[in-house]
Short mmCIF file of C-alpha atoms and ligand atoms in Angstrom, two decimals:
data_model
loop_
_atom_site.label_atom_id
_atom_site.label_comp_id
_atom_site.label_asym_id
_atom_site.label_seq_id
_atom_site.Cartn_x
_atom_site.Cartn_y
_atom_site.Cartn_z
CA MET A 225 16.73 6.20 8.56
CA LYS A 226 15.21 3.96 11.19
CA LEU A 227 13.31 1.54 9.06
CA GLY A 228 13.73 0.34 5.48
CA CYS A 229 10.76 -1.67 4.22
CA ILE A 230 10.39 -3.96 1.26
CA ALA A 231 6.77 -4.60 0.28
CA ASP A 232 5.77 -7.33 -2.16
CA ASP A 233 3.03 -5.24 -3.83
CA LEU A 234 1.98 -1.62 -4.38
CA THR A 235 -1.20 -1.31 -2.36
CA GLY A 236 0.40 -3.25 0.50
CA ALA A 237 3.26 -0.76 0.44
CA THR A 238 0.88 2.19 0.75
CA ASP A 239 -0.91 0.44 3.58
CA LEU A 240 2.38 0.08 5.47
CA ALA A 241 3.58 3.59 4.63
CA LEU A 242 0.35 5.04 5.96
CA MET A 243 0.60 2.96 9.14
CA LEU A 244 4.12 4.26 9.82
CA ALA A 245 3.20 7.86 8.98
CA ARG A 246 0.13 7.71 11.21
CA GLU A 247 2.35 6.53 14.07
CA GLY A 248 4.63 9.50 13.59
CA LEU A 249 7.47 8.46 11.25
CA ARG A 250 8.32 10.69 8.31
CA THR A 251 7.71 8.15 5.60
CA ILE A 252 8.56 7.99 1.90
CA GLN A 253 7.18 5.38 -0.45
CA THR A 254 9.03 4.54 -3.64
CA ILE A 255 7.56 2.73 -6.59
CA GLY A 256 10.26 0.18 -7.34
CA VAL A 257 13.84 0.29 -6.03
CA PRO A 258 14.72 3.95 -5.27
CA ARG A 259 16.70 5.74 -7.97
CA ALA A 260 20.29 6.35 -6.89
CA ASP A 261 19.85 10.14 -6.98
CA LEU A 262 16.71 10.18 -4.82
CA ASP A 263 17.33 12.07 -1.57
CA LEU A 264 15.96 9.95 1.28
CA SER A 265 17.85 11.76 4.02
CA GLY A 266 14.78 13.40 5.57
CA ALA A 267 12.91 10.14 6.05
CA ASP A 268 12.56 8.03 9.21
CA ALA A 269 11.14 5.21 7.11
CA VAL A 270 11.19 4.27 3.43
CA VAL A 271 8.81 1.73 1.93
CA VAL A 272 9.89 0.24 -1.39
CA ALA A 273 6.95 -1.09 -3.36
CA LEU A 274 7.86 -4.14 -5.44
CA LYS A 275 5.59 -6.41 -7.46
CA SER A 276 7.12 -9.65 -6.23
CA ARG A 277 4.33 -11.58 -4.57
CA THR A 278 3.72 -14.13 -7.27
CA ILE A 279 6.79 -13.93 -9.49
CA PRO A 280 9.30 -16.84 -9.46
CA ALA A 281 11.09 -17.08 -6.08
CA GLN A 282 14.55 -16.39 -7.53
CA GLU A 283 13.30 -13.14 -9.09
CA ALA A 284 11.56 -12.12 -5.87
CA ILE A 285 14.83 -12.71 -4.01
CA ALA A 286 16.83 -10.70 -6.54
CA GLN A 287 14.41 -7.75 -6.42
CA SER A 288 14.19 -7.83 -2.64
CA LEU A 289 17.96 -7.90 -2.28
CA ALA A 290 18.30 -4.98 -4.69
CA ALA A 291 15.83 -3.04 -2.54
CA ALA A 292 17.66 -4.07 0.64
CA GLU A 293 20.97 -2.98 -0.83
CA SER A 294 19.57 0.42 -1.72
CA LEU A 295 18.03 0.83 1.75
CA ARG A 296 21.33 -0.11 3.36
CA LYS A 297 23.09 2.54 1.25
CA SER A 298 20.61 5.02 2.76
CA GLU A 299 21.64 3.75 6.19
CA ALA A 300 18.44 2.01 7.19
CA GLN A 301 19.02 0.64 10.69
CA HIS A 302 16.38 -2.09 10.46
CA LEU A 303 14.69 -3.90 7.58
CA PHE A 304 11.05 -4.92 7.37
CA PHE A 305 9.75 -7.38 4.78
CA LYS A 306 6.05 -6.71 4.24
CA TYR A 307 3.63 -9.26 2.78
CA CYS A 308 -0.10 -9.71 2.81
CA SER A 309 -2.02 -10.20 6.05
CA THR A 310 -3.44 -13.40 4.55
CA PHE A 311 0.12 -14.73 4.10
CA ASP A 312 -0.39 -14.99 0.31
CA SER A 313 2.22 -17.47 -0.91
CA THR A 314 2.71 -20.93 -2.34
CA ASP A 315 4.90 -23.83 -1.18
CA GLU A 316 7.57 -22.40 -3.49
CA GLY A 317 7.42 -18.99 -1.87
CA ASN A 318 7.85 -16.17 -1.84
CA ILE A 319 7.68 -15.40 1.88
CA GLY A 320 10.13 -18.11 2.99
CA PRO A 321 12.78 -17.69 0.28
CA VAL A 322 12.82 -13.88 0.58
CA THR A 323 13.00 -14.07 4.40
CA ASP A 324 15.94 -16.50 4.15
CA ALA A 325 17.73 -14.20 1.72
CA LEU A 326 17.14 -11.10 3.87
CA LEU A 327 18.32 -12.91 7.02
CA ALA A 328 21.55 -13.73 5.22
CA PHE A 329 21.78 -10.18 3.87
CA THR A 330 21.43 -8.67 7.35
CA ASP A 331 23.82 -11.26 8.74
CA SER A 332 21.30 -12.21 11.39
CA ASP A 333 20.05 -15.55 12.65
CA PHE A 334 16.60 -14.74 13.94
CA THR A 335 13.43 -13.03 12.83
CA LEU A 336 9.70 -13.17 13.29
CA ALA A 337 6.77 -13.58 10.93
CA CYS A 338 3.49 -12.00 11.96
CA PRO A 339 0.80 -11.24 9.37
CA ALA A 340 -1.83 -10.39 12.03
CA PHE A 341 -3.91 -7.23 11.45
CA PRO A 342 -6.78 -7.44 13.95
CA ALA A 343 -8.37 -4.15 12.78
CA ASN A 344 -8.86 -5.85 9.41
CA GLY A 345 -10.00 -9.16 10.90
CA ARG A 346 -6.68 -11.00 10.56
CA THR A 347 -5.63 -12.70 13.79
CA VAL A 348 -3.09 -15.40 14.61
CA TYR A 349 -3.76 -17.84 17.47
CA LYS A 350 -1.47 -20.79 18.25
CA GLY A 351 0.10 -20.20 14.87
CA HIS A 352 -3.20 -20.48 12.98
CA LEU A 353 -4.28 -17.54 10.85
CA PHE A 354 -7.92 -16.50 10.99
CA VAL A 355 -9.66 -14.22 8.48
CA ASN A 356 -12.70 -12.54 10.00
CA GLY A 357 -12.96 -15.42 12.47
CA GLU A 358 -12.62 -18.20 9.89
CA PRO A 359 -9.49 -20.33 9.65
CA LEU A 360 -7.48 -19.24 6.60
CA HIS A 361 -8.09 -22.55 4.79
CA GLU A 362 -11.86 -22.11 5.13
CA SER A 363 -11.83 -18.42 4.13
CA SER A 364 -12.20 -17.18 0.55
CA MET A 365 -8.39 -17.36 0.36
CA LYS A 366 -8.71 -21.12 -0.23
CA ASP A 367 -9.84 -20.29 -3.78
CA HIS A 368 -7.44 -17.45 -4.55
CA PRO A 369 -6.48 -17.74 -8.24
CA LEU A 370 -2.73 -17.31 -7.66
CA THR A 371 -2.05 -18.19 -4.05
CA PRO A 372 -4.73 -20.57 -2.76
CA MET A 373 -4.24 -20.96 1.01
CA ARG A 374 -5.26 -24.46 2.09
CA ASP A 375 -3.52 -24.68 5.47
CA SER A 376 -4.14 -22.21 8.29
CA ASN A 377 -1.16 -23.40 10.37
CA LEU A 378 1.48 -20.84 9.48
CA VAL A 379 4.30 -22.76 11.15
CA ARG A 380 3.62 -25.57 8.67
CA VAL A 381 3.00 -23.21 5.75
CA LEU A 382 6.26 -21.33 6.29
CA GLN A 383 8.24 -24.49 7.07
CA ARG A 384 7.41 -25.76 3.57
CA GLN A 385 9.03 -22.61 2.11
CA THR A 386 12.31 -22.51 4.05
CA LYS A 387 15.17 -24.75 5.09
CA LEU A 388 15.48 -22.80 8.35
CA SER A 389 13.60 -24.13 11.35
CA VAL A 390 10.28 -22.36 12.11
CA GLY A 391 9.06 -21.95 15.72
CA LEU A 392 6.12 -20.32 17.47
CA VAL A 393 5.65 -17.60 20.07
CA ALA A 394 2.09 -18.17 21.16
CA TYR A 395 -0.63 -16.02 22.65
CA GLU A 396 0.29 -16.58 26.33
CA ASP A 397 3.74 -15.06 25.89
CA VAL A 398 2.43 -12.19 23.78
CA GLU A 399 -0.36 -11.39 26.23
CA ALA A 400 2.20 -11.19 29.05
CA GLY A 401 3.94 -8.26 27.34
CA PRO A 402 7.22 -7.23 25.71
CA ASP A 403 9.57 -8.80 28.28
CA SER A 404 7.87 -12.19 28.00
CA ILE A 405 8.01 -11.94 24.24
CA ARG A 406 11.76 -11.26 24.40
CA ILE A 407 12.22 -14.27 26.67
CA ALA A 408 10.17 -16.39 24.27
CA PHE A 409 12.35 -15.21 21.36
CA ALA A 410 15.44 -16.34 23.28
CA ARG A 411 13.82 -19.69 24.10
CA GLU A 412 12.88 -20.35 20.45
CA LYS A 413 16.31 -19.30 19.26
CA ALA A 414 17.98 -21.64 21.77
CA ALA A 415 15.76 -24.43 20.45
CA GLY A 416 17.28 -23.87 17.02
CA HIS A 417 14.43 -21.96 15.40
CA ARG A 418 15.42 -19.11 13.10
CA ILE A 419 11.98 -17.74 12.22
CA VAL A 420 9.06 -17.60 14.65
CA ILE A 421 5.41 -17.17 13.86
CA VAL A 422 4.01 -14.80 16.50
CA ASP A 423 0.40 -14.84 17.69
CA ALA A 424 -1.54 -11.57 17.88
CA LEU A 425 -5.23 -10.99 18.51
CA SER A 426 -5.35 -7.27 19.26
CA ASP A 427 -3.57 -3.99 18.61
CA SER A 428 -2.10 -4.14 22.10
CA HIS A 429 -0.46 -7.45 21.14
CA LEU A 430 0.97 -5.82 18.02
CA ARG A 431 2.35 -2.92 20.04
CA ALA A 432 3.95 -5.31 22.54
CA ILE A 433 5.54 -7.26 19.69
CA GLY A 434 6.83 -3.99 18.20
CA LEU A 435 8.54 -3.10 21.48
CA ALA A 436 10.04 -6.60 21.84
CA ALA A 437 11.23 -6.80 18.24
CA ALA A 438 12.47 -3.24 17.66
CA ASP A 439 16.11 -4.33 17.98
CA LEU A 440 15.93 -7.08 15.35
CA SER A 441 17.82 -6.34 12.14
CA LEU A 442 14.98 -7.90 10.17
CA MET A 443 11.27 -8.17 10.85
CA THR A 444 8.65 -9.68 8.58
CA GLY A 445 4.88 -9.46 8.55
CA GLY A 446 1.81 -7.53 7.53
CA SER A 447 1.49 -3.80 8.10
CA GLY A 448 -0.21 -4.47 11.45
CA VAL A 449 2.93 -5.59 13.23
CA ALA A 450 4.72 -2.39 12.18
CA MET A 451 2.25 -0.49 14.36
CA GLY A 452 4.39 -0.75 17.49
CA LEU A 453 7.74 0.11 15.90
CA PRO A 454 7.50 3.93 15.79
CA ALA A 455 6.72 4.07 19.53
CA ALA A 456 9.62 1.72 20.24
CA TYR A 457 12.00 3.88 18.19
CA ARG A 458 10.76 7.02 19.93
CA GLN A 459 11.45 5.45 23.33
CA GLY A 460 14.94 4.61 22.14
CA GLU A 461 15.96 8.02 20.93
CA GLY A 462 13.38 10.75 21.15
CA LEU A 463 11.98 10.84 17.63
CA THR A 464 9.26 13.42 17.15
CA VAL A 465 5.86 12.62 18.60
CA PRO A 466 3.21 12.18 15.90
CA SER A 467 1.70 15.50 14.98
CA SER A 468 -2.06 15.69 15.15
CA SER A 469 -2.00 18.26 12.35
CA THR A 470 -4.12 17.28 9.39
CA ALA A 471 -2.86 20.12 7.21
CA PHE A 472 -0.49 19.32 4.38
CA ASP A 473 1.83 21.62 2.43
CA ALA A 474 1.04 21.50 -1.25
CA PRO A 475 2.58 23.34 -4.19
CA ALA A 476 0.58 26.34 -5.42
CA GLY A 477 -1.45 25.65 -8.53
CA ARG A 478 -4.72 24.34 -9.90
CA SER A 479 -6.65 21.29 -8.65
CA ILE A 480 -8.10 18.39 -10.59
CA ILE A 481 -9.83 15.06 -10.04
CA LEU A 482 -9.27 12.23 -12.55
CA ALA A 483 -11.74 9.41 -11.95
CA GLY A 484 -11.35 6.16 -13.89
CA SER A 485 -12.90 3.92 -11.27
CA CYS A 486 -16.44 2.60 -11.70
CA SER A 487 -16.71 1.30 -8.13
CA SER A 488 -19.84 2.13 -6.20
CA ALA A 489 -17.93 4.45 -3.83
CA THR A 490 -16.46 6.42 -6.75
CA GLN A 491 -19.84 6.61 -8.49
CA GLU A 492 -21.25 8.19 -5.35
CA GLN A 493 -18.29 10.57 -5.02
CA VAL A 494 -18.68 11.74 -8.61
CA LYS A 495 -22.40 12.28 -8.07
CA VAL A 496 -21.80 14.37 -4.93
CA ALA A 497 -19.20 16.46 -6.77
CA LEU A 498 -21.55 17.02 -9.74
CA ASP A 499 -24.38 17.98 -7.38
CA ALA A 500 -22.03 20.48 -5.72
CA GLY A 501 -21.48 22.14 -9.12
CA ILE A 502 -17.84 21.18 -9.66
CA PRO A 503 -16.99 21.81 -13.34
CA ALA A 504 -16.93 18.34 -14.88
CA LEU A 505 -16.25 16.57 -18.16
CA ARG A 506 -17.39 13.01 -18.79
CA LEU A 507 -15.20 10.80 -20.94
CA ASP A 508 -17.27 8.47 -23.10
CA PRO A 509 -15.23 5.38 -24.03
CA LEU A 510 -17.17 4.95 -27.30
CA ASP A 511 -16.37 8.53 -28.34
CA LEU A 512 -12.74 7.97 -27.37
CA ALA A 513 -12.66 4.78 -29.45
CA SER A 514 -14.19 6.47 -32.50
CA GLY A 515 -11.97 9.53 -32.18
CA ALA A 516 -14.97 11.83 -31.64
CA MET A 517 -13.26 12.76 -28.38
CA THR A 518 -9.51 12.93 -27.77
CA PRO A 519 -7.26 13.85 -24.83
CA GLN A 520 -6.89 17.26 -26.50
CA THR A 521 -10.67 17.77 -26.25
CA ALA A 522 -10.34 17.40 -22.49
CA LEU A 523 -7.29 19.68 -22.31
CA ASP A 524 -9.06 22.39 -24.32
CA TRP A 525 -12.04 22.08 -21.98
CA LEU A 526 -9.73 22.36 -18.94
CA GLU A 527 -8.18 25.57 -20.20
CA SER A 528 -11.58 27.22 -20.37
CA GLN A 529 -12.48 26.38 -16.75
CA PRO A 530 -12.20 28.80 -13.81
CA SER A 531 -8.73 28.34 -12.37
CA GLN A 532 -9.70 28.73 -8.71
CA ARG A 533 -12.02 25.69 -8.66
CA PRO A 534 -11.11 22.01 -8.93
CA ALA A 535 -12.12 20.39 -12.21
CA LEU A 536 -13.36 16.83 -12.59
CA ILE A 537 -12.68 14.56 -15.55
CA TYR A 538 -14.34 11.19 -15.19
CA SER A 539 -15.16 8.02 -17.05
CA THR A 540 -16.99 6.65 -14.02
CA ALA A 541 -20.17 4.92 -15.10
CA ASN A 542 -22.73 2.54 -13.64
CA PRO A 543 -22.50 -1.23 -14.25
CA ASN A 544 -25.07 -1.19 -17.11
CA ASP A 545 -23.19 1.48 -19.03
CA VAL A 546 -19.87 -0.24 -18.40
CA GLN A 547 -21.28 -3.49 -19.70
CA ALA A 548 -22.70 -1.81 -22.80
CA VAL A 549 -19.31 -0.28 -23.54
CA GLN A 550 -17.48 -3.54 -22.87
CA SER A 551 -19.77 -5.50 -25.19
CA ARG A 552 -18.91 -3.04 -27.98
CA LEU A 553 -15.19 -2.62 -27.31
CA GLY A 554 -14.21 -5.66 -25.25
CA ARG A 555 -13.38 -5.45 -21.55
CA MET A 556 -9.62 -5.02 -21.87
CA HIS A 557 -9.76 -2.63 -24.79
CA ALA A 558 -12.34 -0.41 -23.08
CA GLY A 559 -10.16 -0.26 -19.96
CA GLU A 560 -7.03 0.54 -21.96
CA ILE A 561 -8.67 3.33 -23.93
CA VAL A 562 -9.81 5.06 -20.76
CA GLU A 563 -6.52 4.51 -18.93
CA ASN A 564 -4.46 5.76 -21.86
CA THR A 565 -6.64 8.84 -22.24
CA LEU A 566 -6.39 9.73 -18.56
CA ALA A 567 -2.62 9.11 -18.70
CA GLU A 568 -2.25 11.45 -21.69
CA ILE A 569 -4.30 14.12 -19.97
CA ALA A 570 -2.20 13.70 -16.81
CA MET A 571 1.01 14.13 -18.76
CA ALA A 572 -0.09 17.58 -19.93
CA LEU A 573 -1.28 18.80 -16.51
CA PRO A 574 1.95 20.25 -15.05
CA ALA A 575 2.32 22.54 -18.07
CA LEU A 576 -1.22 23.81 -17.43
CA SER A 577 -0.31 24.62 -13.79
CA PHE A 578 -2.23 21.73 -12.29
CA THR A 579 -0.26 20.67 -9.21
CA ARG A 580 -2.95 19.14 -6.99
CA LEU A 581 -4.41 15.86 -8.21
CA ILE A 582 -6.86 13.30 -6.93
CA VAL A 583 -6.87 10.06 -8.93
CA ALA A 584 -9.62 7.50 -8.37
CA GLY A 585 -9.00 3.86 -9.28
CA GLY A 586 -6.14 1.42 -8.64
CA GLU A 587 -5.25 0.67 -12.27
CA THR A 588 -6.00 4.27 -13.16
CA SER A 589 -3.57 5.48 -10.47
CA GLY A 590 -0.86 3.19 -11.83
CA ALA A 591 -1.34 4.61 -15.33
CA VAL A 592 -1.35 8.23 -14.13
CA VAL A 593 1.69 7.85 -11.86
CA ASN A 594 3.55 6.26 -14.76
CA ALA A 595 2.59 9.05 -17.12
CA LEU A 596 3.70 11.69 -14.63
CA ASP A 597 6.96 9.82 -14.05
CA VAL A 598 6.40 9.83 -10.29
CA ASP A 599 8.52 7.21 -8.55
CA ALA A 600 8.63 8.39 -4.95
CA LEU A 601 6.02 9.87 -2.62
CA ALA A 602 6.16 11.49 0.81
CA ILE A 603 3.19 10.23 2.80
CA GLY A 604 0.98 12.94 4.31
CA PRO A 605 -2.14 12.94 6.47
CA GLU A 606 -4.96 10.45 6.01
CA ILE A 607 -8.06 11.87 4.33
CA ASP A 608 -10.23 8.81 4.88
CA PRO A 609 -9.19 5.34 6.09
CA GLY A 610 -6.46 4.00 3.80
CA VAL A 611 -6.13 7.15 1.65
CA PRO A 612 -3.43 9.74 2.41
CA TRP A 613 -2.37 12.92 0.67
CA THR A 614 1.10 12.40 -0.75
CA ARG A 615 3.67 14.70 -2.33
CA SER A 616 5.89 13.64 -5.18
CA LEU A 617 9.63 13.74 -4.65
CA ALA A 618 11.76 14.52 -7.68
CA GLY A 619 10.29 15.39 -11.06
CA ASN A 620 7.11 17.48 -11.15
CA ASP A 621 6.20 18.87 -7.73
CA LEU A 622 2.70 17.53 -7.12
CA ALA A 623 0.30 16.88 -4.26
CA LEU A 624 -1.32 13.56 -5.13
CA VAL A 625 -4.06 11.31 -3.88
CA LEU A 626 -4.12 7.79 -5.29
CA LYS A 627 -7.47 6.43 -4.21
CA SER A 628 -8.29 2.80 -4.58
CA GLY A 629 -11.78 2.73 -6.19
CA ASN A 630 -13.85 1.62 -3.24
CA PHE A 631 -12.26 3.87 -0.62
CA GLY A 632 -13.43 7.19 0.74
CA SER A 633 -16.64 8.82 1.92
CA PRO A 634 -19.21 10.26 -0.55
CA ASP A 635 -17.91 13.84 -0.16
CA PHE A 636 -14.28 12.77 -0.65
CA PHE A 637 -13.76 14.87 -3.81
CA LEU A 638 -14.97 17.98 -1.99
CA LYS A 639 -13.37 17.68 1.43
CA ALA A 640 -9.88 16.43 0.52
CA TRP A 641 -8.85 19.91 -0.71
CA ASN A 642 -9.51 21.46 2.68
CA MET A 643 -6.44 19.72 4.11
CA LEU A 644 -4.04 21.45 1.71
CA ARG A 645 -2.08 24.46 2.84
P1 ADP B 372 -10.92 0.35 -9.14
O1 ADP B 372 -9.88 0.75 -8.13
O2 ADP B 372 -12.30 0.82 -8.79
O3 ADP B 372 -10.86 -1.13 -9.47
P2 ADP B 372 -9.44 0.79 -11.55
O4 ADP B 372 -8.89 2.06 -12.07
O5 ADP B 372 -8.46 -0.19 -10.95
O6 ADP B 372 -10.57 1.14 -10.49
O7 ADP B 372 -10.20 0.00 -12.68
C1 ADP B 372 -11.22 0.54 -13.44
C2 ADP B 372 -11.06 0.08 -14.88
O8 ADP B 372 -12.24 0.38 -15.59
C3 ADP B 372 -9.92 0.80 -15.58
O9 ADP B 372 -9.25 -0.10 -16.44
C4 ADP B 372 -10.67 1.85 -16.39
O10 ADP B 372 -9.95 2.27 -17.53
C5 ADP B 372 -11.92 1.11 -16.77
N1 ADP B 372 -13.04 2.01 -17.06
C6 ADP B 372 -13.22 3.24 -16.54
N2 ADP B 372 -14.36 3.79 -16.97
C7 ADP B 372 -14.92 2.89 -17.81
C8 ADP B 372 -16.13 2.87 -18.57
N3 ADP B 372 -16.97 3.91 -18.57
N4 ADP B 372 -16.40 1.78 -19.32
C9 ADP B 372 -15.56 0.74 -19.31
N5 ADP B 372 -14.41 0.68 -18.60
C10 ADP B 372 -14.08 1.76 -17.87
#
């Protein structure tokens, strides 16, 4: 395994896994530290999704080290610590403390920190992080409920979180290419710095940084800076070139869409699917609460549907309807009822020969993945930006899409199936 990654949250992990897969690495994402019996031998990269962004620093360190240990057992040659491209953290951590711990773990004395992701409007110039052109401390991140970012100077921000000395490799060195970046690394190291913030304003900067940093035992940053690593590894030892194939092997079986998101994108996707005549069942939270409808109702309905067509079960509703339901049931309770129902339906799907699933909604996806006991996914081709097909490893053999509510084009529920072989 070339690269073992530790991500501090689930959606960030998927983001990174997709980036690596798109650049040609066979990538597996695990939800939590990989189980000891999980076979990771076919993977070039493994991304471990933790939930450690805002937990106490000591716990974040412990979880990250457990992930690192497991990746080392699978013979990861390099480690990557992934955090948010807005450097979400407090003066207590967790970026600095986890970086310190992973440097010690890898027995190395130098790493870089680069959250830049220009395609998403995150750039770093002279060590200052900009979000869509605004300095971090003037962006909406200044009011984040958990990690308010009030200083855009990342050298200062990180220095408050670590006892190690923090340096800077600025734009001029990055612009001049990989060799200059390597020289700058050596210069900063000689000056006693152990972590360097690295400027990046464009994808070509990220690719140059990837080439310059590919030998480091540990790298840290957003998913952007991982962009250049696959190419660097390929140069080193002839890994396969990314395939342009968009087809994906899926287990034989029936197809289903479970939509628990009420986002505007998902509302549109449900509408397009209904207009196209996809057999559909709407879950009404009030009926679920009263017992007039149960998960079994949905399963009975599913059994009576034509097996060659995808079926759609959705609770997706417009804001007025959601509000009406929430005022009757309470916001949390309404959400739980729907999530639990979709989870119970999901649990019964393998026995009904459903092997191809699209799930819409972040929280909904979490509930469904839990119910199906899926804890590792092979990342497949991208259907729409940010949303890949995946295939479960271990347990039920499933092709799965976990779609964050607002992602995907209007015809997403129709076209995604065409990529399955
Ligand atoms: P998104 O990714 O769009 O935020 P999530 O699945 O994360 O989607 O969140 C949607 C939440 O709304 C879930 O808790 C879900 O159970 C809840 N929900 C779904 N349908 C309804 C509905 N009709 N009324 C009220 N809440 C709903």
